[in-house]
PDB file of C-alpha atoms in Angstrom:
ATOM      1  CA  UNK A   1      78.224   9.407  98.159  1.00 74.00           C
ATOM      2  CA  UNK A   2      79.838  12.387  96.775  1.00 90.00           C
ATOM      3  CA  UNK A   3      80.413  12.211  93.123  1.00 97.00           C
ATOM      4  CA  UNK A   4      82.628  13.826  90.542  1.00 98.00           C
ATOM      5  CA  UNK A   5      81.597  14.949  87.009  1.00 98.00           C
ATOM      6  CA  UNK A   6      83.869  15.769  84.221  1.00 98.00           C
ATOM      7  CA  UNK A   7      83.517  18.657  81.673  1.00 98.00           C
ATOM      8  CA  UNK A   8      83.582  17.780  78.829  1.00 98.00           C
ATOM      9  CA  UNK A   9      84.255  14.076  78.720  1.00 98.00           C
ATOM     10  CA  UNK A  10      80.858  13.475  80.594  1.00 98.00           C
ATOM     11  CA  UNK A  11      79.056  16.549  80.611  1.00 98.00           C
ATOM     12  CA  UNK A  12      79.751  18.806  77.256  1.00 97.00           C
ATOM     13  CA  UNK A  13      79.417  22.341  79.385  1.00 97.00           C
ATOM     14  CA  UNK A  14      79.724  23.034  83.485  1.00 98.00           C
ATOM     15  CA  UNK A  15      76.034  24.421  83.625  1.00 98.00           C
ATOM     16  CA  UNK A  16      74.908  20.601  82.899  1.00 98.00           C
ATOM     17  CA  UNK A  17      77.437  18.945  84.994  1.00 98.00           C
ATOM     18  CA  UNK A  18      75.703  21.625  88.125  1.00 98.00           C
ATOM     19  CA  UNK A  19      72.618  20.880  87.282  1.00 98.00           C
ATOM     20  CA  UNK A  20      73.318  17.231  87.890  1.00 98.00           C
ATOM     21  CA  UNK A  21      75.086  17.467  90.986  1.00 97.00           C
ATOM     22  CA  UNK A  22      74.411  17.296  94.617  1.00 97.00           C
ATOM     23  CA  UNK A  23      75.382  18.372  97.874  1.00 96.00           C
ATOM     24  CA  UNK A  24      78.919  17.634  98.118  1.00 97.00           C
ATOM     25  CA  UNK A  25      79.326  16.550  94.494  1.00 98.00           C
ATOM     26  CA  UNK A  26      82.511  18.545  92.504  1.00 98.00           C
ATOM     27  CA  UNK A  27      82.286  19.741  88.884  1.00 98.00           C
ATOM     28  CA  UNK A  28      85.851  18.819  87.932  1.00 98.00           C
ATOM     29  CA  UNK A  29      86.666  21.348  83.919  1.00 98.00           C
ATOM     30  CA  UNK A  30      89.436  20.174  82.069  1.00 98.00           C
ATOM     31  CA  UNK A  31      91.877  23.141  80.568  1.00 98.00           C
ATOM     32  CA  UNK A  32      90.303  25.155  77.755  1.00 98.00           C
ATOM     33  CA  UNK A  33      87.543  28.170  77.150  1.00 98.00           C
ATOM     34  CA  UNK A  34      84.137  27.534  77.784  1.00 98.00           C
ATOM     35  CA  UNK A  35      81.620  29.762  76.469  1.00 97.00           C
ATOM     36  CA  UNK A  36      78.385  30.000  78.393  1.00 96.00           C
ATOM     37  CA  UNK A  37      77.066  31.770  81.979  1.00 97.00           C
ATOM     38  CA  UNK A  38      76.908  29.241  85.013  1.00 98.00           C
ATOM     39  CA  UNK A  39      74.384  29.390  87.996  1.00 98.00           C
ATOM     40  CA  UNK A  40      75.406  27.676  91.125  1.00 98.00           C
ATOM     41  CA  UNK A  41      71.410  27.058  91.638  1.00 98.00           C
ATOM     42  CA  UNK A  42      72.184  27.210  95.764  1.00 97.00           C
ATOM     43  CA  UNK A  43      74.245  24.124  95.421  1.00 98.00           C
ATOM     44  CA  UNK A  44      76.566  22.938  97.899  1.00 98.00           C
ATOM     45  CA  UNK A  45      79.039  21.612  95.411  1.00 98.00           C
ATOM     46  CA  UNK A  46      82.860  22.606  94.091  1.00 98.00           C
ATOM     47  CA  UNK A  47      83.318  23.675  90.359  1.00 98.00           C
ATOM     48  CA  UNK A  48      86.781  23.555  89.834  1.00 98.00           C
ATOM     49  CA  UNK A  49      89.330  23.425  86.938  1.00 98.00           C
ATOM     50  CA  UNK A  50      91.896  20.542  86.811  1.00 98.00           C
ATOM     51  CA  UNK A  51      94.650  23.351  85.164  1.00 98.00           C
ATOM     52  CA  UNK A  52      94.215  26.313  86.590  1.00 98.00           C
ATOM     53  CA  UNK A  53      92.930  29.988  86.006  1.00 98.00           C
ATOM     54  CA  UNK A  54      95.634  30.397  83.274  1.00 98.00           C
ATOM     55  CA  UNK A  55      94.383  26.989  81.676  1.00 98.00           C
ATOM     56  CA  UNK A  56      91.225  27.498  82.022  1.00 98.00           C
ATOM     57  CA  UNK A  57      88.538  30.116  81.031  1.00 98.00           C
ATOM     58  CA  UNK A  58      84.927  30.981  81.263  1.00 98.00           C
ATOM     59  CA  UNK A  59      84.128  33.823  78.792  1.00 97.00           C
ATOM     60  CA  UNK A  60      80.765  35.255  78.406  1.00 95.00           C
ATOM     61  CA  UNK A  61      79.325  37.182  75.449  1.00 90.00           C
ATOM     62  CA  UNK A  62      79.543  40.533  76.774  1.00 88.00           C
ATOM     63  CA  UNK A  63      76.146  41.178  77.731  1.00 87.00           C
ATOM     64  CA  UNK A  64      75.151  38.714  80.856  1.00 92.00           C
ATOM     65  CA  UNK A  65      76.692  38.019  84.145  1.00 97.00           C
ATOM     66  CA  UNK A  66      79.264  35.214  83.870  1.00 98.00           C
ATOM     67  CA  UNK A  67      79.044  33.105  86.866  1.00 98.00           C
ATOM     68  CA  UNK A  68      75.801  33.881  89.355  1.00 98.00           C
ATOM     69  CA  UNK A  69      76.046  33.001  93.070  1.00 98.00           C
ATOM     70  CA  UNK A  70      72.161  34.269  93.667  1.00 97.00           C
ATOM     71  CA  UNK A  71      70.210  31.643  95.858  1.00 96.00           C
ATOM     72  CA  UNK A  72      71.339  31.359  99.478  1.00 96.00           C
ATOM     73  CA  UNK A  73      74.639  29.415  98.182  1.00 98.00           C
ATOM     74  CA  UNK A  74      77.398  29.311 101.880  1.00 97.00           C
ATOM     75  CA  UNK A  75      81.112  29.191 101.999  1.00 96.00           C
ATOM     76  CA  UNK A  76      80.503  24.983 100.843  1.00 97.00           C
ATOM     77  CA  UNK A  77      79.663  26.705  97.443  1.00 98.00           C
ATOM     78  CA  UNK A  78      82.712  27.183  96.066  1.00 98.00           C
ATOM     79  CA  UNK A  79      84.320  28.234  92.692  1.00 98.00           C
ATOM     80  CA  UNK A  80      88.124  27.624  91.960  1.00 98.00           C
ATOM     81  CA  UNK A  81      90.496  27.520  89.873  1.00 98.00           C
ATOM     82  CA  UNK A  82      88.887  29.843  86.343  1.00 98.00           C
ATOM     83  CA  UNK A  83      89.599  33.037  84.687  1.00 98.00           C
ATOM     84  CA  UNK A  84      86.317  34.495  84.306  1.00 98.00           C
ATOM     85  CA  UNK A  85      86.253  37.482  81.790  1.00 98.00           C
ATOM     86  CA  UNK A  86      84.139  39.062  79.277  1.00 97.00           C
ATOM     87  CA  UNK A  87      80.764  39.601  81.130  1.00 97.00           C
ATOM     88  CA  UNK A  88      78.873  42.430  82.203  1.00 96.00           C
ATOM     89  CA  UNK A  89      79.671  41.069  85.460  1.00 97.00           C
ATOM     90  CA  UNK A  90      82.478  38.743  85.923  1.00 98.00           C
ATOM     91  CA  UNK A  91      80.710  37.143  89.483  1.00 98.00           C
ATOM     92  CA  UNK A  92      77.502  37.860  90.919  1.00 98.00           C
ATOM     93  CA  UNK A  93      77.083  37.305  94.404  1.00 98.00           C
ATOM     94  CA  UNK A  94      73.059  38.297  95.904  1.00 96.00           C
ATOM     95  CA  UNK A  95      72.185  36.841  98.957  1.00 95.00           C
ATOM     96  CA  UNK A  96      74.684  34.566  98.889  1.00 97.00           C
ATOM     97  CA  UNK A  97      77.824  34.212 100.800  1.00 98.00           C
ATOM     98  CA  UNK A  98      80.120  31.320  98.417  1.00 98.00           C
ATOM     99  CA  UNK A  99      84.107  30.622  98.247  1.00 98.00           C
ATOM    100  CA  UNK A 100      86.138  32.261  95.123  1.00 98.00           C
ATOM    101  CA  UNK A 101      89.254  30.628  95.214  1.00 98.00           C
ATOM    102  CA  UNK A 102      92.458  31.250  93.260  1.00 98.00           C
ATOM    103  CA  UNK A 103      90.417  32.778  90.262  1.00 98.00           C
ATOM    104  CA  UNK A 104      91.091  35.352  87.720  1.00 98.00           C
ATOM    105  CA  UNK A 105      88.423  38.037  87.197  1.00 98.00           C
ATOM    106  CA  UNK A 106      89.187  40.316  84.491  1.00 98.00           C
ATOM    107  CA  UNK A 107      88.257  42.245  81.218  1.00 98.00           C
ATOM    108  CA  UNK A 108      84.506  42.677  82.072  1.00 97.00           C
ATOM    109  CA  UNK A 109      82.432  45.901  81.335  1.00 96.00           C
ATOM    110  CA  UNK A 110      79.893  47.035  83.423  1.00 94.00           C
ATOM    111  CA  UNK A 111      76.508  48.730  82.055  1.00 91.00           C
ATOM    112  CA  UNK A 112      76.397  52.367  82.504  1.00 88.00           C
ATOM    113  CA  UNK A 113      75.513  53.351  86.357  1.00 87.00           C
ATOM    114  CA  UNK A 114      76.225  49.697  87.369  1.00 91.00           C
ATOM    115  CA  UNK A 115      78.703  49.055  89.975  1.00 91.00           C
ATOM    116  CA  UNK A 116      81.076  45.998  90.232  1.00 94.00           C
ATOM    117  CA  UNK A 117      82.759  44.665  86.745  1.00 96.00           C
ATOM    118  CA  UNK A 118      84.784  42.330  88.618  1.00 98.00           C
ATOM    119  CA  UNK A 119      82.739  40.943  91.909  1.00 98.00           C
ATOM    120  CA  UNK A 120      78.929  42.464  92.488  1.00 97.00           C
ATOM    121  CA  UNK A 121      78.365  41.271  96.351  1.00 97.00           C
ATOM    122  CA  UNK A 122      74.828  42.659  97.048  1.00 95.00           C
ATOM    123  CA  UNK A 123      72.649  42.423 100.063  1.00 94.00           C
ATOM    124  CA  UNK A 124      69.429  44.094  99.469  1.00 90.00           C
ATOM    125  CA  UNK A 125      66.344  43.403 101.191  1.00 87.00           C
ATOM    126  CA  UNK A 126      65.327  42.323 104.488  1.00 85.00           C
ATOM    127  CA  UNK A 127      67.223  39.255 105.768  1.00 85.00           C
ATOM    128  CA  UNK A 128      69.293  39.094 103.117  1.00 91.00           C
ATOM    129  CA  UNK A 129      73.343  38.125 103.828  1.00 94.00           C
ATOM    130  CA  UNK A 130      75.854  38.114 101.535  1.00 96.00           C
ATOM    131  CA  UNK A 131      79.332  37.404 103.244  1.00 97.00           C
ATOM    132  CA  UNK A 132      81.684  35.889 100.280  1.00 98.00           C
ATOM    133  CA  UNK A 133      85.088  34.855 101.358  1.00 98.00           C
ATOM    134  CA  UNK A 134      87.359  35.501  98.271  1.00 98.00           C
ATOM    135  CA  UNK A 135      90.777  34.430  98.443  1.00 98.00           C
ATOM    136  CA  UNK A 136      93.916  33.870  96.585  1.00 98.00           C
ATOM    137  CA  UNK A 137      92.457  35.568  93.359  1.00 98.00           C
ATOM    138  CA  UNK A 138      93.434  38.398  91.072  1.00 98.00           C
ATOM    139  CA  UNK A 139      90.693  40.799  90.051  1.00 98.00           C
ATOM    140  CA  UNK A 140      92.014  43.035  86.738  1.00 98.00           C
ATOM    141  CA  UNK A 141      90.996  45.050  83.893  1.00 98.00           C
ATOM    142  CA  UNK A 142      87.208  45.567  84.718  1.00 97.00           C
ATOM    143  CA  UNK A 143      85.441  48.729  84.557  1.00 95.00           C
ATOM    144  CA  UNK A 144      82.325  50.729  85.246  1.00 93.00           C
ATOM    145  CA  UNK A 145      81.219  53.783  84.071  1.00 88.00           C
ATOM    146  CA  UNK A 146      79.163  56.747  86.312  1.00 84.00           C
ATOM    147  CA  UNK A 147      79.030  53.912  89.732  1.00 88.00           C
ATOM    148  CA  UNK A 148      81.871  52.367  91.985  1.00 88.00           C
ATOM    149  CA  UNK A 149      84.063  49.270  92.655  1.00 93.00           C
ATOM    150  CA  UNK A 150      85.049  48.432  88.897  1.00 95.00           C
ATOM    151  CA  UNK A 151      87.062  45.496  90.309  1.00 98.00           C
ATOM    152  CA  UNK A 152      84.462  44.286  93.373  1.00 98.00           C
ATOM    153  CA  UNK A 153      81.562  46.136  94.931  1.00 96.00           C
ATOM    154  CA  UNK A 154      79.812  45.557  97.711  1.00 96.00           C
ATOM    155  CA  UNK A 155      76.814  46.755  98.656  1.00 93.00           C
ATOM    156  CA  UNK A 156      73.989  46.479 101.591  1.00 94.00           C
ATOM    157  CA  UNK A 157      70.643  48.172 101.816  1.00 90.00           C
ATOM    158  CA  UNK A 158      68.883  49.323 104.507  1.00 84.00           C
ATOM    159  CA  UNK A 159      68.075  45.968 106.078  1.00 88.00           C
ATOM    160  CA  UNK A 160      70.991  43.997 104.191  1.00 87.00           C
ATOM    161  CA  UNK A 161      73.396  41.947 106.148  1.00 89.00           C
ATOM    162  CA  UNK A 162      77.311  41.716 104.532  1.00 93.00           C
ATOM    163  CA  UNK A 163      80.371  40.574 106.284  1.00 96.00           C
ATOM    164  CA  UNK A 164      82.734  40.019 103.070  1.00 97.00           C
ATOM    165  CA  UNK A 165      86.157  38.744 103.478  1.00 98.00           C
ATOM    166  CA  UNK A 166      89.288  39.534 101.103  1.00 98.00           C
ATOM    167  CA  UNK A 167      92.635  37.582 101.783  1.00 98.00           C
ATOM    168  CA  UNK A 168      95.488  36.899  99.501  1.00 98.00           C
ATOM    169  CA  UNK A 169      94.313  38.929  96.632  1.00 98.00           C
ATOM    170  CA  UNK A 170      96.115  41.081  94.045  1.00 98.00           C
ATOM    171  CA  UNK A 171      93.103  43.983  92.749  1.00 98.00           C
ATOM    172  CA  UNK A 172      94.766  45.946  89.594  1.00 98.00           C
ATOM    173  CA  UNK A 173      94.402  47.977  86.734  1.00 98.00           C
ATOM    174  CA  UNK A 174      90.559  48.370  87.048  1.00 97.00           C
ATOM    175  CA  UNK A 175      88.965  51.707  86.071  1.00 94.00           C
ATOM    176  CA  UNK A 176      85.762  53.673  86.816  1.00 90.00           C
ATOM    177  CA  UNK A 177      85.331  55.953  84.362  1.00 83.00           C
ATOM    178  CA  UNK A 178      83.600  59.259  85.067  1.00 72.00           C
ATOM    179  CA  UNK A 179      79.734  60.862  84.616  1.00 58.00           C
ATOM    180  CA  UNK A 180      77.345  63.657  85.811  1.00 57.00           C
ATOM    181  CA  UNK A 181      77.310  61.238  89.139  1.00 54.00           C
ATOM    182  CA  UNK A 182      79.195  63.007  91.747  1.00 51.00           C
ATOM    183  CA  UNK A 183      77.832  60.353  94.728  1.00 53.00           C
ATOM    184  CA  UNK A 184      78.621  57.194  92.560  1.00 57.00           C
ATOM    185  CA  UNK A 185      82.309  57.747  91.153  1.00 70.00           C
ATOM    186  CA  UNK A 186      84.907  56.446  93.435  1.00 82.00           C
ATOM    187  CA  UNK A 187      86.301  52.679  94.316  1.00 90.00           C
ATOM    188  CA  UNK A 188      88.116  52.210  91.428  1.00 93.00           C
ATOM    189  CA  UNK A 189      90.025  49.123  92.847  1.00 97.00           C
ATOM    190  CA  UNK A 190      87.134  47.972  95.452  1.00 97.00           C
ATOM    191  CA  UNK A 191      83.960  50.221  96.353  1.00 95.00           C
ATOM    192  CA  UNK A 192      81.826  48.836  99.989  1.00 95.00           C
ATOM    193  CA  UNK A 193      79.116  50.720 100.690  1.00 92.00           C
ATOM    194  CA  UNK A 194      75.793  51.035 102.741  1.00 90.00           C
ATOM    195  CA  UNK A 195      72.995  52.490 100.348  1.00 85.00           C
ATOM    196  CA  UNK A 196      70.360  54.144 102.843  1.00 80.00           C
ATOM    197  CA  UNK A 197      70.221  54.701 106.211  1.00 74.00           C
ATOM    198  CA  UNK A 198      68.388  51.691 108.468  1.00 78.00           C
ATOM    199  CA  UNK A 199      69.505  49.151 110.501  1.00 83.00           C
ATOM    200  CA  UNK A 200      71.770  47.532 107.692  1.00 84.00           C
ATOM    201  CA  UNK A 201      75.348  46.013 108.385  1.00 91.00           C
ATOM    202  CA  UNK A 202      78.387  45.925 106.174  1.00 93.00           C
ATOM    203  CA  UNK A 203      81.712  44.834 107.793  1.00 96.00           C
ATOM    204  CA  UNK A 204      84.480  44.051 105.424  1.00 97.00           C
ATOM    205  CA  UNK A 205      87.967  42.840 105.769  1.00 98.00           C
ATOM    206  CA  UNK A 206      90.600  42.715 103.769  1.00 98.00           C
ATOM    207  CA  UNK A 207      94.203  41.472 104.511  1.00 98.00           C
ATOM    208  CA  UNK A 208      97.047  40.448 102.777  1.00 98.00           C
ATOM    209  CA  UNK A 209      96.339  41.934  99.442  1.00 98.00           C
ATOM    210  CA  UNK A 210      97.555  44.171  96.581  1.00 98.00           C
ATOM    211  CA  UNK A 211      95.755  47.217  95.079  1.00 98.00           C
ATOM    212  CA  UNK A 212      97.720  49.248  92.451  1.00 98.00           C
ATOM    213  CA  UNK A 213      97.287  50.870  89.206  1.00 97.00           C
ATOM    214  CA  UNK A 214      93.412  51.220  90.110  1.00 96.00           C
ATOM    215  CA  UNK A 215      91.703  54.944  88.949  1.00 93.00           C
ATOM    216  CA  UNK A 216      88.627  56.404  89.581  1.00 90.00           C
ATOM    217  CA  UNK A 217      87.691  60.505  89.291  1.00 85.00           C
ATOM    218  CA  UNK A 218      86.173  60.728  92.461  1.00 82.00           C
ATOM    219  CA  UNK A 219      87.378  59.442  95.829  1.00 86.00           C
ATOM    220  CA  UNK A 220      89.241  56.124  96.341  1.00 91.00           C
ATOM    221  CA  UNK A 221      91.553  55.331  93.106  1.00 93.00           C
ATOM    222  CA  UNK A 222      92.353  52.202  95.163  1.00 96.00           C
ATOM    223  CA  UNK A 223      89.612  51.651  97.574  1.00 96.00           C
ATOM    224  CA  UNK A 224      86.571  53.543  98.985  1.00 94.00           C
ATOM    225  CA  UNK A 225      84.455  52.714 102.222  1.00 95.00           C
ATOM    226  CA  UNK A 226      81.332  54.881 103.010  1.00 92.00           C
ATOM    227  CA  UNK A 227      79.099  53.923 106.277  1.00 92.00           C
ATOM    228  CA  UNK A 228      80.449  50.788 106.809  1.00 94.00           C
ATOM    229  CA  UNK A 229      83.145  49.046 109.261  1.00 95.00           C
ATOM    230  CA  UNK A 230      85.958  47.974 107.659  1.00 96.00           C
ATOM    231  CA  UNK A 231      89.294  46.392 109.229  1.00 97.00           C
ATOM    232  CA  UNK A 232      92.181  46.311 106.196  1.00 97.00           C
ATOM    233  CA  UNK A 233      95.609  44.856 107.363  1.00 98.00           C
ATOM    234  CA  UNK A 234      98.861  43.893 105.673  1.00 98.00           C
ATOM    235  CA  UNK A 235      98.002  45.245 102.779  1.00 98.00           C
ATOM    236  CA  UNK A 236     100.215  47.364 100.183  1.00 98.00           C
ATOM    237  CA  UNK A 237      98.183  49.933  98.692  1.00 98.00           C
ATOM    238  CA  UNK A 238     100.335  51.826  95.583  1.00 97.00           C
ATOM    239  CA  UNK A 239     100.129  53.512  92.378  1.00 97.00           C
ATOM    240  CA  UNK A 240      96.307  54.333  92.988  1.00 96.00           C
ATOM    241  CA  UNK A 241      94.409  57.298  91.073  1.00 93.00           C
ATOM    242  CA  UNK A 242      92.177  59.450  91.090  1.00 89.00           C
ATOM    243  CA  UNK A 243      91.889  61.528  87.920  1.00 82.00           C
ATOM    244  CA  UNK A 244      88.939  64.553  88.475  1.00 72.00           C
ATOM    245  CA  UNK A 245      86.983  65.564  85.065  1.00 67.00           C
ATOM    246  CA  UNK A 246      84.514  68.551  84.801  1.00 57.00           C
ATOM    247  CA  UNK A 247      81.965  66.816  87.189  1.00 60.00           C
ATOM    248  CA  UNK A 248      84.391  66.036  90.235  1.00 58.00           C
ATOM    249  CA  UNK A 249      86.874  68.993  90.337  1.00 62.00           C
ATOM    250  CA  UNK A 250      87.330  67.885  94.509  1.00 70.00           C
ATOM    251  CA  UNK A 251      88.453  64.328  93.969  1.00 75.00           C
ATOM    252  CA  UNK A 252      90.470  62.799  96.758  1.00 83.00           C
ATOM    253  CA  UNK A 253      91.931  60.099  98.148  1.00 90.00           C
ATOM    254  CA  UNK A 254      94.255  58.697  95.456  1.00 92.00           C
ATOM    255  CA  UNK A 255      94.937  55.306  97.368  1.00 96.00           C
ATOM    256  CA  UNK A 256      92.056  55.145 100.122  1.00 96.00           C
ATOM    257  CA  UNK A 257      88.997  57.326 100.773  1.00 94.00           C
ATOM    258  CA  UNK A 258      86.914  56.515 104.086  1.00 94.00           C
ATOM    259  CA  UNK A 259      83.532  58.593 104.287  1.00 90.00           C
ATOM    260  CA  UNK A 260      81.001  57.960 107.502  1.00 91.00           C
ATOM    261  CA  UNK A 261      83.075  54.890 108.431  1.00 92.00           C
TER     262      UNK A 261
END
């Protein structure tokens, strides 16, 4: 039967309580900061906070990815309910196509030339999918520096395989600050991109969101799309920047730039 598993009166952190579960099983966190990275390890379970996002807080130590959604993990694997904050990557999502539910993703700092703070949703190599449905969430405050998509990026490969979908979600206040990298600046709210030519497929859609007070100095303050298929509806797109610097003097696109899309 499906079983539930309490952090911390049974299991002292969530990586233990996942490591003992199952298919089906739910990782229920009581309110309060927990201080560690969690893997999902391709499980089929729920970890989910009893309080809420505001309540309840995963914080990593600055220099590793806070939660990582890297082995084949579906929409059963599904994370709700947690402010996640103070990684190099907030989520991590490779080859992997989970549930983020009514989460807060904010205040982490990409490494130089690394794309996605917030959400990283990467498909790249052959047969790899990675088709996250996020929903209900806020993504704020992350940043990259010299890449795109400070609060989520997604990106496919030649032979990569992404269908991503965004509902419900406020993306704010995230930044990607500027470099010698013409190509990479741009997305400062959400970057989706296809990375070489090939038989690849990214199709993204977004609906029913907010993206405002994002910045970027090259193309897309809010959002950027380049060679891929993307269908955004219902959305309110305001407030968006995009603030050139010495190595972008043509910046455009202060809310939305669409390149070979």
């Amino acid at each position: 039967g499906q079983v539930t598993r309490n952090v911390p009166s049974q299991f002292a952190s969530i990586q233990a309580a996942i490591t003992a579960s199952g298919p089906g099983d739910t990782v229920m966190v009581a309110p309060g900061t927990y201080n560690q990275s969690i893997n999902f390890q391709g499980k089929a379970i729920t970890v989910q906070s009893s309080g809420g996002p505001v309540a309840t807080t995963i914080q990593g130590n600055g220099i590793l990815t806070v939660v990582s959604l890297i082995s084949g993990e579906t929409q059963a694997s599904t994370l709700r309910g947690f402010t996640v904050r103070g990684g190099t990557t907030g989520i991590l999502i490779q080859n992997a196509s989970p549930t983020i539910d009514n989460c807060i993703i904010r205040n982490n700092v990409a490494p130089i030339g690394v794309g996605g703070a917030g959400i990283r949703c990467l498909a790249l190599a052959a047969g790899q999918v990675a088709s996250p449905l996020i929903v209900n969430s806020r993504i704020t405050n992350n940043s990259v520096t010299n890449e795109r998509g400070a609060g989520i990026f997604v990106a496919v490969d030649s032979t990569g395989v992404s269908a991503p979908v965004i509902q419900g979600c406020e993306v704010d206040s995230n930044y990607a600050f500027g470099g010698n990298n013409n190509i990479s600046m741009g997305g400062g709210g959400i970057a989706c991109t296809r990375l070489n030519a090939g038989p690849g497929v990214l199709v993204v859609t977004i609906s029913n969101c907010s993206v405002h007070g994002n910045s970027a100095p090259l193309n897309g303050g809010g959002m950027r799309f380049q060679n891929v298929t993307a269908v955004v509806t219902h959305c309110r797109i305001r407030d968006n920047v995009v603030m050139p610097n010495s190595f972008s003097s043509n910046a455009s696109g202060g809310g939305v730039s669409v390149s070979d899309s």
